[in-house]
Amino acid sequence: MKILISIVIPVFNEGGNVPELYRQLETVANTISDKYELEYLFINDGSRDNSDEVLESIAAVDQRAKYIEFSRNFGKEAATSAGLSHAHGDAVILIDSDLQHPPHLIPLFIEKWRNGADVVIGVRSERESEPKLKRLGSYWFYQLMDWIGETELTSHATDFRLMDRQVVEEFNRLTERNRITRGLIDWLGFRRDTVEFMPAKRFAGKPSYKWSQLYRLALNSFVSHSLLPLKIAGYLGIFITITAGLTGFFIGINRYILNDPWGFNFSGPALLAIFNLFLIGIVLSCLGLIALYIGFIHQEVQNRPMYISRRKINFS
Ligand code: UDP
Ligand code: MG
């Protein structure tokens, strides 16, 4: 029996890339065909070009090419999830259809998997071809996530990755909608290994992620992996309450008990301002408190499993 490897390929307006990608994947399939068999899952994420015709014609001649067509564009994360839930392989590899993820590295991913890694992550070694601003953005994104996130993300990690069957099963159990595939895979844990690669230039077409989408993706990651943004208001409130409270206390003592020995002579409006600040501090602290409750609700709604086990011994 050969080992089945599923290749999940999200496709959005990639009619110019898919035939070349398929050709390269078939070349790889041939070099490893003594031990491994490939299955392809093409997910057409509501393409508006000729991707559907191209994919249909591939599926017509190749039984191992499975084809799912979305009714409209649902986004790459949804496409990837669809692929993962339909894949049958002992391992599943996610790969972009614009040939930025070189298919010839697939045997290396498989080798690392066979050597014991449950998740093999493609890591960008350099992104000279990307605009400087985009690289800077991605750098800060990972820095921020590192500081505030509760999940350990591999930096410069891409969606080019292999997952063991067991990881895929766990992934398929996750129910949250607002998902960032790689963040979730990282959250699952398991033994990870990496493959460094230099992302190629897009073979054809334009990248479909716009800045606004990247921004939303980053914001989603923050929100779904960290409660810190919510808590900041609370911390700020506590800080303001304490400072304003202490200042007010000092002014009161100074004025009514010590009779202003240093001659500060605080004006009425100044007192009012301090009092106001104190109240603002209390309001912000309460926001922080509410944030804690929202945080709990947020976690419950995400409905992630409480734990993921990698192995169980002596259970029938
Ligand atoms: N993609 C998708 N749905 C979308 C946007 C992109 O399935 O709404 C696919 C796209 O076809 C490609 C991959 O996701 O295979 C990465 O997209 P892109 O190259 O635009 O992003 P980048 O390379 O900038 O991460
Ligand atoms: Mg791309």
mmCIF file of C-alpha atoms and ligand atoms in Angstrom:
data_model
loop_
_atom_site.group_PDB
_atom_site.id
_atom_site.type_symbol
_atom_site.label_atom_id
_atom_site.label_comp_id
_atom_site.label_asym_id
_atom_site.label_seq_id
_atom_site.Cartn_x
_atom_site.Cartn_y
_atom_site.Cartn_z
ATOM 1 C CA MET A 1 0.000 0.000 0.000
ATOM 2 C CA LYS A 2 1.286 3.376 -0.938
ATOM 3 C CA ILE A 3 1.030 6.269 1.490
ATOM 4 C CA LEU A 4 -1.556 8.817 0.431
ATOM 5 C CA ILE A 5 -0.602 12.484 0.486
ATOM 6 C CA SER A 6 -3.337 15.078 -0.101
ATOM 7 C CA ILE A 7 -2.423 18.386 -1.651
ATOM 8 C CA VAL A 8 -4.878 21.170 -0.798
ATOM 9 C CA ILE A 9 -4.822 24.035 -3.273
ATOM 10 C CA PRO A 10 -6.982 27.156 -2.821
ATOM 11 C CA VAL A 11 -7.595 28.831 -6.159
ATOM 12 C CA PHE A 12 -8.831 32.358 -6.716
ATOM 13 C CA ASN A 13 -8.437 33.727 -10.238
ATOM 14 C CA GLU A 14 -5.423 31.556 -10.996
ATOM 15 C CA GLY A 15 -6.336 30.288 -14.449
ATOM 16 C CA GLY A 16 -2.882 31.287 -15.677
ATOM 17 C CA ASN A 17 -1.117 29.397 -12.904
ATOM 18 C CA VAL A 18 -3.031 26.179 -12.364
ATOM 19 C CA PRO A 19 -1.837 24.262 -15.479
ATOM 20 C CA GLU A 20 1.808 24.985 -14.666
ATOM 21 C CA LEU A 21 1.268 24.130 -10.991
ATOM 22 C CA TYR A 22 -0.407 20.865 -11.948
ATOM 23 C CA ARG A 23 2.452 20.050 -14.311
ATOM 24 C CA GLN A 24 5.027 20.647 -11.556
ATOM 25 C CA LEU A 25 3.011 18.654 -9.017
ATOM 26 C CA GLU A 26 2.798 15.737 -11.439
ATOM 27 C CA THR A 27 6.572 15.850 -11.899
ATOM 28 C CA VAL A 28 6.961 15.620 -8.137
ATOM 29 C CA ALA A 29 4.364 12.847 -7.961
ATOM 30 C CA ASN A 30 6.388 10.835 -10.454
ATOM 31 C CA THR A 31 9.636 11.147 -8.533
ATOM 32 C CA ILE A 32 8.067 9.796 -5.333
ATOM 33 C CA SER A 33 5.592 7.387 -6.892
ATOM 34 C CA ASP A 34 7.388 4.292 -5.573
ATOM 35 C CA LYS A 35 6.175 5.000 -2.034
ATOM 36 C CA TYR A 36 3.625 7.771 -2.228
ATOM 37 C CA GLU A 37 0.445 8.497 -4.011
ATOM 38 C CA LEU A 38 -0.892 12.016 -4.375
ATOM 39 C CA GLU A 39 -4.457 13.264 -4.246
ATOM 40 C CA TYR A 40 -5.248 16.844 -5.222
ATOM 41 C CA LEU A 41 -7.993 18.970 -3.761
ATOM 42 C CA PHE A 42 -8.538 22.070 -5.829
ATOM 43 C CA ILE A 43 -10.864 24.525 -4.137
ATOM 44 C CA ASN A 44 -12.112 27.182 -6.498
ATOM 45 C CA ASP A 45 -12.888 30.083 -4.205
ATOM 46 C CA GLY A 46 -15.352 31.828 -6.509
ATOM 47 C CA SER A 47 -12.864 32.706 -9.252
ATOM 48 C CA ARG A 48 -14.036 35.177 -11.864
ATOM 49 C CA ASP A 49 -11.597 34.062 -14.573
ATOM 50 C CA ASN A 50 -11.325 30.760 -16.445
ATOM 51 C CA SER A 51 -10.062 28.827 -13.396
ATOM 52 C CA ASP A 52 -13.219 26.719 -13.375
ATOM 53 C CA GLU A 53 -12.727 25.494 -16.950
ATOM 54 C CA VAL A 54 -9.052 24.776 -16.339
ATOM 55 C CA LEU A 55 -9.798 22.814 -13.170
ATOM 56 C CA GLU A 56 -12.716 20.946 -14.687
ATOM 57 C CA SER A 57 -10.538 19.788 -17.555
ATOM 58 C CA ILE A 58 -7.913 18.536 -15.118
ATOM 59 C CA ALA A 59 -10.542 16.730 -13.034
ATOM 60 C CA ALA A 60 -11.943 15.168 -16.214
ATOM 61 C CA VAL A 61 -8.699 13.386 -17.038
ATOM 62 C CA ASP A 62 -7.323 12.797 -13.557
ATOM 63 C CA GLN A 63 -9.379 10.845 -11.025
ATOM 64 C CA ARG A 64 -7.037 11.901 -8.218
ATOM 65 C CA ALA A 65 -7.859 15.560 -8.807
ATOM 66 C CA LYS A 66 -10.837 16.442 -6.657
ATOM 67 C CA TYR A 67 -12.574 19.686 -7.425
ATOM 68 C CA ILE A 68 -14.716 21.824 -5.122
ATOM 69 C CA GLU A 69 -16.255 25.027 -6.417
ATOM 70 C CA PHE A 70 -17.517 27.655 -3.984
ATOM 71 C CA SER A 71 -20.665 29.561 -4.860
ATOM 72 C CA ARG A 72 -18.764 32.826 -4.379
ATOM 73 C CA ASN A 73 -15.506 34.116 -2.953
ATOM 74 C CA PHE A 74 -15.321 33.097 0.697
ATOM 75 C CA GLY A 75 -11.636 33.773 1.243
ATOM 76 C CA LYS A 76 -8.560 31.623 1.385
ATOM 77 C CA GLU A 77 -9.104 30.516 4.981
ATOM 78 C CA ALA A 78 -12.493 29.043 4.101
ATOM 79 C CA ALA A 79 -11.059 27.376 1.000
ATOM 80 C CA THR A 80 -8.256 25.804 3.012
ATOM 81 C CA SER A 81 -10.694 24.553 5.633
ATOM 82 C CA ALA A 82 -12.879 22.982 2.961
ATOM 83 C CA GLY A 83 -9.840 21.223 1.527
ATOM 84 C CA LEU A 84 -8.724 19.959 4.912
ATOM 85 C CA SER A 85 -12.108 18.523 5.754
ATOM 86 C CA HIS A 86 -12.319 16.646 2.437
ATOM 87 C CA ALA A 87 -8.757 15.332 2.368
ATOM 88 C CA HIS A 88 -8.155 11.625 2.931
ATOM 89 C CA GLY A 89 -4.369 11.594 2.992
ATOM 90 C CA ASP A 90 -2.144 10.290 5.759
ATOM 91 C CA ALA A 91 -0.597 13.713 5.465
ATOM 92 C CA VAL A 92 -2.018 16.879 3.944
ATOM 93 C CA ILE A 93 0.023 19.584 2.296
ATOM 94 C CA LEU A 94 -1.312 23.120 1.825
ATOM 95 C CA ILE A 95 0.128 24.965 -1.123
ATOM 96 C CA ASP A 96 -0.698 28.265 -2.881
ATOM 97 C CA SER A 97 -1.698 28.016 -6.500
ATOM 98 C CA ASP A 98 0.388 30.951 -7.712
ATOM 99 C CA LEU A 99 3.628 28.902 -7.642
ATOM 100 C CA GLN A 100 5.128 31.049 -4.917
ATOM 101 C CA HIS A 101 5.445 27.829 -2.939
ATOM 102 C CA PRO A 102 7.819 25.644 -4.946
ATOM 103 C CA PRO A 103 6.290 22.169 -5.418
ATOM 104 C CA HIS A 104 9.738 20.582 -5.772
ATOM 105 C CA LEU A 105 10.132 20.972 -1.989
ATOM 106 C CA ILE A 106 7.276 18.571 -1.314
ATOM 107 C CA PRO A 107 9.568 15.511 -0.976
ATOM 108 C CA LEU A 108 11.516 17.426 1.685
ATOM 109 C CA PHE A 109 8.299 18.124 3.623
ATOM 110 C CA ILE A 110 7.415 14.451 3.398
ATOM 111 C CA GLU A 111 10.861 13.419 4.568
ATOM 112 C CA LYS A 112 10.645 15.646 7.665
ATOM 113 C CA TRP A 113 7.209 14.214 8.358
ATOM 114 C CA ARG A 114 8.526 10.658 8.065
ATOM 115 C CA ASN A 115 11.290 11.627 10.464
ATOM 116 C CA GLY A 116 8.744 12.387 13.159
ATOM 117 C CA ALA A 117 7.400 15.906 12.679
ATOM 118 C CA ASP A 118 3.618 16.235 12.875
ATOM 119 C CA VAL A 119 3.577 19.666 11.284
ATOM 120 C CA VAL A 120 6.165 20.810 8.759
ATOM 121 C CA ILE A 121 6.091 24.559 8.209
ATOM 122 C CA GLY A 122 7.475 26.338 5.176
ATOM 123 C CA VAL A 123 9.433 29.335 6.401
ATOM 124 C CA ARG A 124 10.376 32.247 4.155
ATOM 125 C CA SER A 125 14.111 32.699 4.104
ATOM 126 C CA GLU A 126 13.881 36.049 2.398
ATOM 127 C CA ARG A 127 11.272 38.171 0.772
ATOM 128 C CA GLU A 128 13.271 40.553 -1.366
ATOM 129 C CA SER A 129 10.632 40.388 -4.034
ATOM 130 C CA GLU A 130 7.943 41.723 -1.718
ATOM 131 C CA PRO A 131 7.531 45.462 -1.300
ATOM 132 C CA LYS A 132 9.538 46.835 1.629
ATOM 133 C CA LEU A 133 6.432 48.144 3.341
ATOM 134 C CA LYS A 134 4.803 44.721 3.252
ATOM 135 C CA ARG A 135 7.878 43.091 4.771
ATOM 136 C CA LEU A 136 8.008 45.727 7.492
ATOM 137 C CA GLY A 137 4.326 45.129 8.159
ATOM 138 C CA SER A 138 4.840 41.409 8.472
ATOM 139 C CA TYR A 139 7.841 41.947 10.765
ATOM 140 C CA TRP A 140 5.807 44.102 13.144
ATOM 141 C CA PHE A 141 2.888 41.743 12.985
ATOM 142 C CA TYR A 142 5.006 38.874 14.291
ATOM 143 C CA GLN A 143 6.699 41.080 16.887
ATOM 144 C CA LEU A 144 3.323 42.201 18.214
ATOM 145 C CA MET A 145 1.895 38.696 18.184
ATOM 146 C CA ASP A 146 4.951 37.543 20.055
ATOM 147 C CA TRP A 147 4.371 40.151 22.742
ATOM 148 C CA ILE A 148 0.643 39.933 23.155
ATOM 149 C CA GLY A 149 -0.430 36.636 21.637
ATOM 150 C CA GLU A 150 -1.080 33.580 23.723
ATOM 151 C CA THR A 151 -0.191 31.263 20.862
ATOM 152 C CA GLU A 152 3.386 30.723 19.813
ATOM 153 C CA LEU A 153 3.557 31.578 16.116
ATOM 154 C CA THR A 154 6.519 30.609 14.007
ATOM 155 C CA SER A 155 7.744 33.841 12.460
ATOM 156 C CA HIS A 156 8.021 34.116 8.682
ATOM 157 C CA ALA A 157 5.893 31.008 8.585
ATOM 158 C CA THR A 158 3.757 30.612 5.503
ATOM 159 C CA ASP A 159 0.699 28.604 4.657
ATOM 160 C CA PHE A 160 2.941 26.190 2.771
ATOM 161 C CA ARG A 161 2.844 23.370 5.250
ATOM 162 C CA LEU A 162 2.324 19.687 5.834
ATOM 163 C CA MET A 163 0.081 18.291 8.521
ATOM 164 C CA ASP A 164 -0.122 14.759 9.780
ATOM 165 C CA ARG A 165 -3.534 13.039 9.628
ATOM 166 C CA GLN A 166 -3.858 13.382 13.390
ATOM 167 C CA VAL A 167 -3.332 17.152 13.225
ATOM 168 C CA VAL A 168 -5.860 17.442 10.411
ATOM 169 C CA GLU A 169 -8.432 15.545 12.478
ATOM 170 C CA GLU A 170 -7.911 17.935 15.380
ATOM 171 C CA PHE A 171 -8.069 20.905 13.032
ATOM 172 C CA ASN A 172 -11.371 19.715 11.618
ATOM 173 C CA ARG A 173 -12.849 19.689 15.109
ATOM 174 C CA LEU A 174 -12.301 23.428 15.515
ATOM 175 C CA THR A 175 -15.506 25.354 15.061
ATOM 176 C CA GLU A 176 -14.590 29.027 15.098
ATOM 177 C CA ARG A 177 -15.472 30.992 12.008
ATOM 178 C CA ASN A 178 -13.063 33.874 12.115
ATOM 179 C CA ARG A 179 -10.063 31.732 11.517
ATOM 180 C CA ILE A 180 -6.481 32.160 10.493
ATOM 181 C CA THR A 181 -5.421 28.721 9.396
ATOM 182 C CA ARG A 182 -1.766 28.982 10.312
ATOM 183 C CA GLY A 183 -2.493 30.516 13.708
ATOM 184 C CA LEU A 184 -4.869 27.674 14.483
ATOM 185 C CA ILE A 185 -2.415 25.032 13.349
ATOM 186 C CA ASP A 186 0.203 26.638 15.569
ATOM 187 C CA TRP A 187 -2.280 26.702 18.432
ATOM 188 C CA LEU A 188 -2.783 22.949 18.046
ATOM 189 C CA GLY A 189 0.829 22.379 18.982
ATOM 190 C CA PHE A 190 2.356 19.000 18.047
ATOM 191 C CA ARG A 191 5.922 18.407 16.965
ATOM 192 C CA ARG A 192 6.946 20.985 14.413
ATOM 193 C CA ASP A 193 9.745 21.154 11.942
ATOM 194 C CA THR A 194 10.486 23.733 9.293
ATOM 195 C CA VAL A 195 11.588 23.865 5.693
ATOM 196 C CA GLU A 196 13.223 27.097 4.587
ATOM 197 C CA PHE A 197 12.459 28.312 1.148
ATOM 198 C CA MET A 198 12.786 31.390 -0.970
ATOM 199 C CA PRO A 199 9.324 32.340 -2.208
ATOM 200 C CA ALA A 200 9.305 32.523 -5.966
ATOM 201 C CA LYS A 201 7.703 35.395 -7.788
ATOM 202 C CA ARG A 202 4.101 34.884 -8.668
ATOM 203 C CA PHE A 203 3.992 32.881 -11.916
ATOM 204 C CA ALA A 204 1.069 34.779 -13.418
ATOM 205 C CA GLY A 205 -1.659 37.144 -12.285
ATOM 206 C CA LYS A 206 -1.719 39.558 -9.377
ATOM 207 C CA PRO A 207 -1.825 38.826 -5.652
ATOM 208 C CA SER A 208 -5.429 39.074 -4.624
ATOM 209 C CA TYR A 209 -4.898 40.111 -1.033
ATOM 210 C CA LYS A 210 -5.340 43.828 -0.805
ATOM 211 C CA TRP A 211 -3.903 45.939 1.990
ATOM 212 C CA SER A 212 -7.287 46.205 3.596
ATOM 213 C CA GLN A 213 -7.574 42.416 3.645
ATOM 214 C CA LEU A 214 -4.097 41.964 5.088
ATOM 215 C CA TYR A 215 -4.978 44.510 7.748
ATOM 216 C CA ARG A 216 -8.151 42.620 8.574
ATOM 217 C CA LEU A 217 -6.241 39.355 8.675
ATOM 218 C CA ALA A 218 -3.738 40.830 11.128
ATOM 219 C CA LEU A 219 -6.492 42.322 13.275
ATOM 220 C CA ASN A 220 -8.337 38.981 13.282
ATOM 221 C CA SER A 221 -5.173 37.257 14.427
ATOM 222 C CA PHE A 222 -4.743 39.686 17.289
ATOM 223 C CA VAL A 223 -8.314 39.419 18.393
ATOM 224 C CA SER A 224 -8.541 35.661 18.165
ATOM 225 C CA HIS A 225 -5.243 34.962 19.877
ATOM 226 C CA SER A 226 -5.083 37.655 22.506
ATOM 227 C CA LEU A 227 -7.288 39.486 24.975
ATOM 228 C CA LEU A 228 -4.704 42.156 25.638
ATOM 229 C CA PRO A 229 -6.268 44.886 23.473
ATOM 230 C CA LEU A 230 -9.377 44.553 25.623
ATOM 231 C CA LYS A 231 -7.486 44.640 28.854
ATOM 232 C CA ILE A 232 -5.377 47.691 28.007
ATOM 233 C CA ALA A 233 -8.303 50.028 28.707
ATOM 234 C CA GLY A 234 -8.646 48.491 32.142
ATOM 235 C CA TYR A 235 -4.981 48.856 33.016
ATOM 236 C CA LEU A 236 -5.058 52.461 31.845
ATOM 237 C CA GLY A 237 -8.123 53.034 34.028
ATOM 238 C CA ILE A 238 -6.464 51.580 37.105
ATOM 239 C CA PHE A 239 -3.433 53.758 36.490
ATOM 240 C CA ILE A 240 -5.509 56.935 36.096
ATOM 241 C CA THR A 241 -7.686 56.141 39.124
ATOM 242 C CA ILE A 242 -4.682 55.620 41.348
ATOM 243 C CA THR A 243 -2.769 58.709 40.198
ATOM 244 C CA ALA A 244 -5.806 60.988 40.287
ATOM 245 C CA GLY A 245 -6.890 59.502 43.621
ATOM 246 C CA LEU A 246 -3.496 60.050 45.204
ATOM 247 C CA THR A 247 -3.256 63.582 43.836
ATOM 248 C CA GLY A 248 -6.748 64.403 45.118
ATOM 249 C CA PHE A 249 -5.921 62.880 48.493
ATOM 250 C CA PHE A 250 -2.739 64.931 48.724
ATOM 251 C CA ILE A 251 -4.561 68.132 47.791
ATOM 252 C CA GLY A 252 -7.265 67.464 50.370
ATOM 253 C CA ILE A 253 -4.800 66.800 53.201
ATOM 254 C CA ASN A 254 -2.687 69.762 52.147
ATOM 255 C CA ARG A 255 -5.609 72.131 52.107
ATOM 256 C CA TYR A 256 -7.875 71.103 54.969
ATOM 257 C CA ILE A 257 -5.519 69.480 57.470
ATOM 258 C CA LEU A 258 -2.133 71.083 56.881
ATOM 259 C CA ASN A 259 -3.604 74.427 55.769
ATOM 260 C CA ASP A 260 -1.396 74.642 52.667
ATOM 261 C CA PRO A 261 1.998 75.161 54.369
ATOM 262 C CA TRP A 262 3.831 75.425 50.988
ATOM 263 C CA GLY A 263 1.363 77.874 49.523
ATOM 264 C CA PHE A 264 0.246 75.776 46.484
ATOM 265 C CA ASN A 265 -3.148 77.468 46.488
ATOM 266 C CA PHE A 266 -4.815 74.953 44.115
ATOM 267 C CA SER A 267 -7.660 76.589 42.230
ATOM 268 C CA GLY A 268 -11.216 75.273 42.224
ATOM 269 C CA PRO A 269 -11.065 74.201 38.546
ATOM 270 C CA ALA A 270 -7.862 72.273 39.252
ATOM 271 C CA LEU A 271 -9.639 70.341 41.974
ATOM 272 C CA LEU A 272 -12.531 69.720 39.649
ATOM 273 C CA ALA A 273 -10.175 68.463 36.948
ATOM 274 C CA ILE A 274 -8.556 66.005 39.326
ATOM 275 C CA PHE A 275 -11.942 64.788 40.500
ATOM 276 C CA ASN A 276 -13.037 64.358 36.896
ATOM 277 C CA LEU A 277 -9.895 62.426 36.047
ATOM 278 C CA PHE A 278 -10.571 60.175 38.990
ATOM 279 C CA LEU A 279 -14.045 59.396 37.684
ATOM 280 C CA ILE A 280 -12.724 58.765 34.151
ATOM 281 C CA GLY A 281 -10.258 56.349 35.674
ATOM 282 C CA ILE A 282 -13.078 54.478 37.360
ATOM 283 C CA VAL A 283 -15.057 54.283 34.139
ATOM 284 C CA LEU A 284 -12.057 52.903 32.260
ATOM 285 C CA SER A 285 -11.364 50.362 34.996
ATOM 286 C CA CYS A 286 -14.936 49.185 34.710
ATOM 287 C CA LEU A 287 -14.421 48.803 30.954
ATOM 288 C CA GLY A 288 -11.425 46.632 31.732
ATOM 289 C CA LEU A 289 -13.557 44.591 34.084
ATOM 290 C CA ILE A 290 -16.207 44.135 31.400
ATOM 291 C CA ALA A 291 -13.396 43.152 29.048
ATOM 292 C CA LEU A 292 -12.582 40.283 31.378
ATOM 293 C CA TYR A 293 -16.126 39.004 31.114
ATOM 294 C CA ILE A 294 -16.171 39.478 27.345
ATOM 295 C CA GLY A 295 -12.910 37.588 27.283
ATOM 296 C CA PHE A 296 -14.552 34.634 28.977
ATOM 297 C CA ILE A 297 -17.514 34.761 26.614
ATOM 298 C CA HIS A 298 -15.120 35.064 23.678
ATOM 299 C CA GLN A 299 -13.317 31.924 24.760
ATOM 300 C CA GLU A 300 -16.540 30.021 25.265
ATOM 301 C CA VAL A 301 -17.837 31.058 21.860
ATOM 302 C CA GLN A 302 -14.600 30.091 20.137
ATOM 303 C CA ASN A 303 -15.304 26.709 21.633
ATOM 304 C CA ARG A 304 -11.792 25.398 21.202
ATOM 305 C CA PRO A 305 -11.098 22.019 22.717
ATOM 306 C CA MET A 306 -9.649 22.330 26.204
ATOM 307 C CA TYR A 307 -6.646 20.243 25.292
ATOM 308 C CA ILE A 308 -5.185 18.335 22.385
ATOM 309 C CA SER A 309 -3.489 15.056 23.133
ATOM 310 C CA ARG A 310 -0.837 13.700 20.892
ATOM 311 C CA ARG A 311 -0.674 10.176 22.210
ATOM 312 C CA LYS A 312 -2.630 7.854 24.465
ATOM 313 C CA ILE A 313 -1.230 4.574 25.671
ATOM 314 C CA ASN A 314 -3.159 1.545 26.908
ATOM 315 C CA PHE A 315 -6.541 2.850 25.900
ATOM 316 C CA SER A 316 -8.561 0.395 23.939
HETATM 317 N N1 UDP B 1 -6.781 32.794 -2.518
HETATM 318 C C1 UDP B 1 -8.053 32.254 -2.307
HETATM 319 N N2 UDP B 1 -9.087 33.102 -2.006
HETATM 320 C C2 UDP B 1 -8.910 34.460 -1.861
HETATM 321 C C3 UDP B 1 -7.593 34.985 -2.043
HETATM 322 C C4 UDP B 1 -6.570 34.121 -2.362
HETATM 323 O O1 UDP B 1 -8.258 31.049 -2.404
HETATM 324 O O2 UDP B 1 -9.869 35.160 -1.598
HETATM 325 C C5 UDP B 1 -5.674 31.883 -2.855
HETATM 326 C C6 UDP B 1 -4.897 32.278 -4.098
HETATM 327 O O3 UDP B 1 -5.454 31.707 -5.260
HETATM 328 C C7 UDP B 1 -3.524 31.702 -3.814
HETATM 329 C C8 UDP B 1 -3.401 31.846 -2.294
HETATM 330 O O4 UDP B 1 -4.726 31.951 -1.799
HETATM 331 O O5 UDP B 1 -3.461 30.326 -4.129
HETATM 332 C C9 UDP B 1 -2.561 33.044 -1.884
HETATM 333 O O6 UDP B 1 -3.101 34.203 -2.432
HETATM 334 P P1 UDP B 1 -2.198 35.433 -2.897
HETATM 335 O O7 UDP B 1 -1.100 34.963 -3.777
HETATM 336 O O8 UDP B 1 -3.121 36.468 -3.435
HETATM 337 O O9 UDP B 1 -1.626 35.942 -1.498
HETATM 338 P P2 UDP B 1 -0.102 36.160 -1.014
HETATM 339 O O10 UDP B 1 0.803 35.388 -1.901
HETATM 340 O O11 UDP B 1 0.104 37.619 -1.074
HETATM 341 O O12 UDP B 1 -0.126 35.623 0.388
HETATM 342 MG MG MG B 2 0.848 34.614 -3.622
#
